[in-house]
């Protein structure tokens, strides 16, 4: 049996490192595009993963997803509400500028500014105090034991470079005009952007001045977006590409049987789910006028019980998914086993719709990406067919992720009535899910910016605040369980599954397949 080590272990990092003297070029493809190089434009895994090879945070995550020092050498809580970060000295941005505390303070201000899709990376009430050129304090309004849990994707920008190039304002996902930082990059990471054609091709070059000791042996990385599954797989099998992802589950055996390639599979932490507009008094895309059916829990539960999740798992995902009852992977929450999905029951779903006053069903528009998640459009098509069985007609609007996110996010005024989304908590913790997806927000998105449906439950908000400051693990998990229970009881979301990872890799390439689906070049050796 042909195998390849994919576990995130220290041994893998050094595989071939002792003899990795010949510089190599890695060519890879992903199903979606890299449109924008501004690290605060889009809180989306592929974009952040790509830019994480160029930019760095104060922290990073290792091959096993453990938090490691990066631009901060170390940190400590000097007072209950004050964290101190000691910054790495003699670090240079790619243009030769020195990395200092000024860059950290500037990046905090910019990531919290208008247009940023990563505002939750730093608490809104946090104050940054520069102690000296290489020491910075974060002063908080209360204890926060997970302050830095998401900082591996909060990338630090060069203040001088950004200001000089008139790029202080973040290019949002909905902006039609890109500024300098959206088209160029200047980080501190192991690779520089050598050339970038938005949505077409990006070439990275090794940063010889990187502060860390490389374990990779790459001098160049070439990324090409290929939306067609068949074309992506064919390029791998022919040797044109060294790595492609995701690969269709039906092609896993074909890739494994091919001489020179192997399919890498494993669990992913991302939860795929359905959301509904529960804020507007009338849906933007529906034949129901004068009221919003999704404000009624009976309708939301009807949608939930109309979904044949096992059918999606078998027919759409080819068993490369794990059905979920809550909005987080069971690997990340100890009490996940306490929850069960509402059973698939079309008759019960019809009865709920009738009780809610929609015995004849209704029409609703559905937004779905077609190049972001594994089989995303196929999942939406399956959901539409299932809802049709209970009298709900779905007008499916499947688009490339750039158009999809520009439409449904805050920058697009949450222009959606019913949608599919995926979420991996950047902190690998439930507070991230609650804060980003389940807390109240206003029409502008202030509050919980990825609660696209805009539901508001003050009990969940209150629990989220308690969870943030609770340091006792058992008590904290109990609070989290209570919050998930409220969401489940009200069917605020319809969780579907955690999708599986499936990458295709040439036999002469060693890499790390992390469960967060981030592809880091610094873990790659090509022989």
mmCIF file of C-alpha atoms in Angstrom, residues 56-62 66-75 85-86 88 148 210-212 522:
data_model
loop_
_atom_site.group_PDB
_atom_site.id
_atom_site.type_symbol
_atom_site.label_atom_id
_atom_site.label_comp_id
_atom_site.label_asym_id
_atom_site.label_seq_id
_atom_site.Cartn_x
_atom_site.Cartn_y
_atom_site.Cartn_z
ATOM 1 C CA UNK A 56 3.596 36.911 10.050
ATOM 2 C CA UNK A 57 1.820 37.467 13.326
ATOM 3 C CA UNK A 58 3.179 37.941 16.805
ATOM 4 C CA UNK A 59 2.452 34.230 17.169
ATOM 5 C CA UNK A 60 2.169 31.349 14.729
ATOM 6 C CA UNK A 61 0.927 27.763 14.888
ATOM 7 C CA UNK A 62 3.236 24.831 14.399
ATOM 8 C CA UNK A 66 0.281 24.517 18.929
ATOM 9 C CA UNK A 67 0.870 28.250 19.456
ATOM 10 C CA UNK A 68 4.508 29.263 18.964
ATOM 11 C CA UNK A 69 6.448 32.525 19.215
ATOM 12 C CA UNK A 70 6.843 34.363 15.909
ATOM 13 C CA UNK A 71 7.372 38.140 15.722
ATOM 14 C CA UNK A 72 6.988 38.123 19.492
ATOM 15 C CA UNK A 73 9.733 36.117 21.168
ATOM 16 C CA UNK A 74 7.729 35.775 24.361
ATOM 17 C CA UNK A 75 4.840 37.298 26.280
ATOM 18 C CA UNK A 85 4.785 41.168 24.261
ATOM 19 C CA UNK A 86 8.545 41.198 23.782
ATOM 20 C CA UNK A 88 11.876 39.861 18.080
ATOM 21 C CA UNK A 148 -3.587 35.711 21.400
ATOM 22 C CA UNK A 210 14.063 35.593 7.053
ATOM 23 C CA UNK A 211 14.776 35.690 10.771
ATOM 24 C CA UNK A 212 14.085 31.961 11.261
ATOM 25 C CA UNK A 522 7.832 26.439 5.329
#
